[in-house]
GROMACS .gro file of C-alpha atoms in nm:
model
  207
    1HIS     CA    1   5.727  22.015   0.234
    2LEU     CA    2   5.457  21.884   0.005
    3HIS     CA    3   5.440  21.825  -0.369
    4THR     CA    4   5.121  21.848  -0.573
    5PRO     CA    5   5.016  21.728  -0.921
    6ALA     CA    6   5.181  22.044  -1.055
    7SER     CA    7   5.520  21.870  -1.019
    8TYR     CA    8   5.624  21.693  -1.340
    9ASP     CA    9   5.718  21.377  -1.143
   10TYR     CA   10   5.428  21.381  -0.896
   11ARG     CA   11   5.337  21.057  -0.719
   12LEU     CA   12   4.988  21.047  -0.575
   13CYS     CA   13   5.077  20.745  -0.360
   14SER     CA   14   5.413  20.688  -0.195
   15GLU     CA   15   5.445  20.341  -0.345
   16TRP     CA   16   5.386  20.464  -0.700
   17GLU     CA   17   5.658  20.533  -0.956
   18ALA     CA   18   5.687  20.878  -1.115
   19GLU     CA   19   5.503  20.772  -1.432
   20ASP     CA   20   5.211  20.604  -1.250
   21TYR     CA   21   5.017  20.923  -1.181
   22GLY     CA   22   5.006  21.011  -1.549
   23LYS     CA   23   4.869  20.665  -1.629
   24CYS     CA   24   4.601  20.652  -1.360
   25SER     CA   25   4.237  20.730  -1.440
   26VAL     CA   26   3.973  20.951  -1.279
   27GLU     CA   27   3.816  20.633  -1.139
   28ASP     CA   28   4.148  20.536  -0.976
   29VAL     CA   29   4.161  20.868  -0.790
   30ILE     CA   30   3.795  20.840  -0.686
   31GLU     CA   31   3.862  20.495  -0.543
   32LEU     CA   32   4.150  20.637  -0.339
   33CYS     CA   33   3.922  20.911  -0.203
   34TYR     CA   34   3.677  20.648  -0.079
   35LYS     CA   35   3.945  20.401   0.031
   36HIS     CA   36   4.108  20.656   0.260
   37HIS     CA   37   3.770  20.791   0.378
   38ILE     CA   38   3.844  21.136   0.242
   39ILE     CA   39   3.497  21.151   0.086
   40PRO     CA   40   3.181  21.014   0.260
   41ASP     CA   41   3.044  20.698   0.099
   42ASN     CA   42   2.709  20.867   0.029
   43PHE     CA   43   2.874  21.145  -0.174
   44ASN     CA   44   2.876  21.045  -0.542
   45LEU     CA   45   3.203  21.155  -0.698
   46TYR     CA   46   3.152  20.946  -1.011
   47ASP     CA   47   2.864  21.162  -1.136
   48PHE     CA   48   2.977  21.490  -0.983
   49PRO     CA   49   2.993  21.745  -1.266
   50PHE     CA   50   3.322  21.908  -1.354
   51GLU     CA   51   3.232  22.244  -1.501
   52ASP     CA   52   3.195  22.616  -1.442
   53GLU     CA   53   3.385  22.723  -1.129
   54LEU     CA   54   3.599  22.409  -1.101
   55ALA     CA   55   3.710  22.429  -1.463
   56LYS     CA   56   3.843  22.779  -1.400
   57HIS     CA   57   4.102  22.644  -1.158
   58PHE     CA   58   4.175  22.283  -1.257
   59SER     CA   59   4.264  22.135  -1.594
   60ASP     CA   60   4.033  21.833  -1.560
   61LYS     CA   61   3.836  21.626  -1.310
   62LYS     CA   62   4.133  21.400  -1.232
   63GLU     CA   63   4.346  21.696  -1.128
   64TRP     CA   64   4.068  21.846  -0.917
   65LEU     CA   65   4.008  21.515  -0.735
   66SER     CA   66   4.382  21.473  -0.676
   67TYR     CA   67   4.399  21.811  -0.504
   68LEU     CA   68   4.080  21.731  -0.315
   69LEU     CA   69   4.243  21.412  -0.189
   70ILE     CA   70   4.540  21.611  -0.062
   71ALA     CA   71   4.311  21.868   0.102
   72GLY     CA   72   4.104  21.603   0.275
   73THR     CA   73   4.417  21.429   0.403
   74LEU     CA   74   4.538  21.758   0.553
   75PHE     CA   75   4.206  21.811   0.733
   76HIS     CA   76   4.185  21.452   0.857
   77ASN     CA   77   4.537  21.467   0.997
   78LYS     CA   78   4.478  21.812   1.151
   79TYR     CA   79   4.765  21.988   0.978
   80GLU     CA   80   4.784  22.357   1.063
   81LEU     CA   81   5.043  22.449   0.800
   82VAL     CA   82   5.150  22.300   0.468
   83LEU     CA   83   5.442  22.418   0.256
   84VAL     CA   84   5.378  22.369  -0.115
   85SER     CA   85   5.714  22.323  -0.285
   86ASP     CA   86   5.662  22.173  -0.629
   87HIS     CA   87   5.955  22.109  -0.857
   88ASN     CA   88   6.040  22.429  -1.046
   89THR     CA   89   5.683  22.562  -1.063
   90LEU     CA   90   5.443  22.768  -0.851
   91SER     CA   91   5.122  22.656  -1.021
   92GLY     CA   92   5.016  22.414  -0.749
   93ILE     CA   93   4.989  22.674  -0.472
   94GLU     CA   94   4.657  22.833  -0.569
   95LYS     CA   95   4.510  22.499  -0.673
   96LEU     CA   96   4.570  22.349  -0.331
   97GLN     CA   97   4.431  22.662  -0.165
   98LYS     CA   98   4.118  22.630  -0.380
   99ALA     CA   99   4.084  22.260  -0.299
  100ILE     CA  100   4.122  22.322   0.076
  101THR     CA  101   3.854  22.592   0.068
  102GLY     CA  102   3.624  22.372  -0.139
  103TYR     CA  103   3.669  22.074   0.091
  104TYR     CA  104   3.599  22.288   0.396
  105GLU     CA  105   3.281  22.435   0.249
  106ALA     CA  106   3.155  22.092   0.141
  107PHE     CA  107   3.224  21.892   0.457
  108TYR     CA  108   3.325  22.112   0.750
  109LYS     CA  109   3.160  22.453   0.722
  110GLY     CA  110   2.965  22.539   1.035
  111LYS     CA  111   3.140  22.281   1.250
  112LYS     CA  112   3.339  22.388   1.551
  113LYS     CA  113   3.701  22.316   1.636
  114ILE     CA  114   3.814  22.251   1.282
  115ILE     CA  115   4.179  22.315   1.199
  116PHE     CA  116   4.195  22.495   0.865
  117PRO     CA  117   4.532  22.427   0.697
  118GLU     CA  118   4.723  22.737   0.593
  119VAL     CA  119   4.919  22.708   0.268
  120ILE     CA  120   5.272  22.849   0.274
  121CYS     CA  121   5.423  22.954  -0.059
  122GLY     CA  122   5.731  22.767  -0.168
  123VAL     CA  123   5.911  22.596  -0.453
  124GLU     CA  124   6.181  22.330  -0.488
  125ILE     CA  125   6.446  22.439  -0.738
  126SER     CA  126   6.671  22.185  -0.909
  127CYS     CA  127   7.010  22.357  -0.925
  128ALA     CA  128   7.314  22.337  -1.153
  129ASP     CA  129   7.527  22.175  -0.881
  130ARG     CA  130   7.269  21.895  -0.848
  131PHE     CA  131   7.136  22.016  -0.514
  132HIS     CA  132   6.771  22.094  -0.466
  133VAL     CA  133   6.685  22.415  -0.283
  134VAL     CA  134   6.348  22.473  -0.118
  135GLY     CA  135   6.262  22.842  -0.121
  136ILE     CA  136   5.991  22.978   0.108
  137PHE     CA  137   5.849  23.325   0.051
  138ASP     CA  138   5.567  23.562   0.140
  139SER     CA  139   5.276  23.556  -0.104
  140LYS     CA  140   5.342  23.927  -0.163
  141GLU     CA  141   5.668  23.828  -0.331
  142ARG     CA  142   5.497  23.595  -0.577
  143ASP     CA  143   5.555  23.823  -0.877
  144ASN     CA  144   5.926  23.859  -0.793
  145VAL     CA  145   5.968  23.483  -0.767
  146GLU     CA  146   5.781  23.424  -1.092
  147GLU     CA  147   5.994  23.680  -1.272
  148TRP     CA  148   6.315  23.522  -1.141
  149MET     CA  149   6.196  23.176  -1.245
  150GLU     CA  150   6.104  23.292  -1.596
  151GLU     CA  151   6.457  23.423  -1.639
  152ASN     CA  152   6.645  23.138  -1.472
  153ILE     CA  153   6.447  22.813  -1.501
  154ILE     CA  154   6.532  22.608  -1.811
  155SER     CA  155   6.233  22.375  -1.771
  156GLU     CA  156   6.027  22.221  -1.494
  157GLU     CA  157   6.219  21.897  -1.535
  158TYR     CA  158   6.573  22.039  -1.552
  159GLY     CA  159   6.540  22.336  -1.318
  160THR     CA  160   6.788  22.622  -1.322
  161PHE     CA  161   7.137  22.681  -1.455
  162LYS     CA  162   7.210  22.872  -1.131
  163THR     CA  163   7.393  22.713  -0.838
  164SER     CA  164   7.220  22.634  -0.510
  165PHE     CA  165   7.417  22.920  -0.350
  166ASP     CA  166   7.271  23.164  -0.606
  167VAL     CA  167   6.918  23.035  -0.541
  168ILE     CA  168   6.953  23.060  -0.163
  169GLN     CA  169   7.084  23.415  -0.199
  170PHE     CA  170   6.786  23.513  -0.415
  171PHE     CA  171   6.530  23.399  -0.159
  172GLN     CA  172   6.720  23.564   0.123
  173ASP     CA  173   6.735  23.890  -0.074
  174ILE     CA  174   6.353  23.903  -0.102
  175GLY     CA  175   6.311  23.834   0.270
  176GLY     CA  176   6.240  23.465   0.227
  177PHE     CA  177   6.402  23.151   0.361
  178ALA     CA  178   6.580  22.871   0.176
  179TYR     CA  179   6.744  22.540   0.258
  180ILE     CA  180   6.900  22.240   0.087
  181ALA     CA  181   6.635  21.971   0.045
  182HIS     CA  182   6.670  21.605   0.147
  183VAL     CA  183   6.952  21.662   0.393
  184ASN     CA  184   6.782  21.419   0.633
  185SER     CA  185   6.772  21.137   0.377
  186LYS     CA  186   7.112  21.172   0.211
  187SER     CA  187   7.420  21.381   0.262
  188PRO     CA  188   7.449  21.656  -0.001
  189PHE     CA  189   7.819  21.689   0.075
  190GLY     CA  190   7.934  21.333   0.013
  191GLN     CA  191   8.257  21.235  -0.154
  192LYS     CA  192   8.088  21.194  -0.495
  193GLN     CA  193   8.013  21.565  -0.514
  194SER     CA  194   8.285  21.741  -0.714
  195LEU     CA  195   8.266  22.065  -0.517
  196GLY     CA  196   8.547  22.273  -0.380
  197ALA     CA  197   8.586  22.306  -0.005
  198GLY     CA  198   8.536  22.682  -0.024
  199TYR     CA  199   8.208  22.647  -0.210
  200LYS     CA  200   8.082  22.386   0.036
  201GLN     CA  201   8.163  22.617   0.325
  202LYS     CA  202   7.984  22.910   0.163
  203LEU     CA  203   7.683  22.692   0.093
  204ILE     CA  204   7.665  22.575   0.453
  205GLU     CA  205   7.689  22.932   0.578
  206ALA     CA  206   7.422  23.054   0.334
  207GLY     CA  207   7.169  22.785   0.421
   0.00000   0.00000   0.00000
């Protein structure tokens, strides 16, 4: 799954710390676009105007370029699908879709054999039991997910007061899919977790 600048702790580069993205400038993002060959050298991003249509979808030029960098990376690596699962927010989904379409129209339109990345709707919920649940859902269920999040998310940083079991059940009830995040990098059922054996078993069965 992929995070976007919509996540409160977004890191544009893997080696950055969580606060580095907030400190970086528009020029820093432009340099990354050129450094990773996402934008052709003869395309002037420094003087490219940020107004009208772009301003309807992105808060500023830095945000737009950050999404453009993600979109270009997806095209260059020939990704067919990308799951957007920002932390406790859905706001990055449409922005990445817009950036992908814009990148395609600017650099690939009319060319053959281009893989156009499809964006899958998702979200990563920080739960009361300290697990993170990735929920995947059909775009038709967007309103249901937003309504649930408005009622159950404390903040984008803190997530929900619901347990991971509750969150998994919600996504399953709307025909979606959910799983415990980061299972491959650390065990969510280690000895430090103060969870009862019955709850752990239910959680395993649910996910």
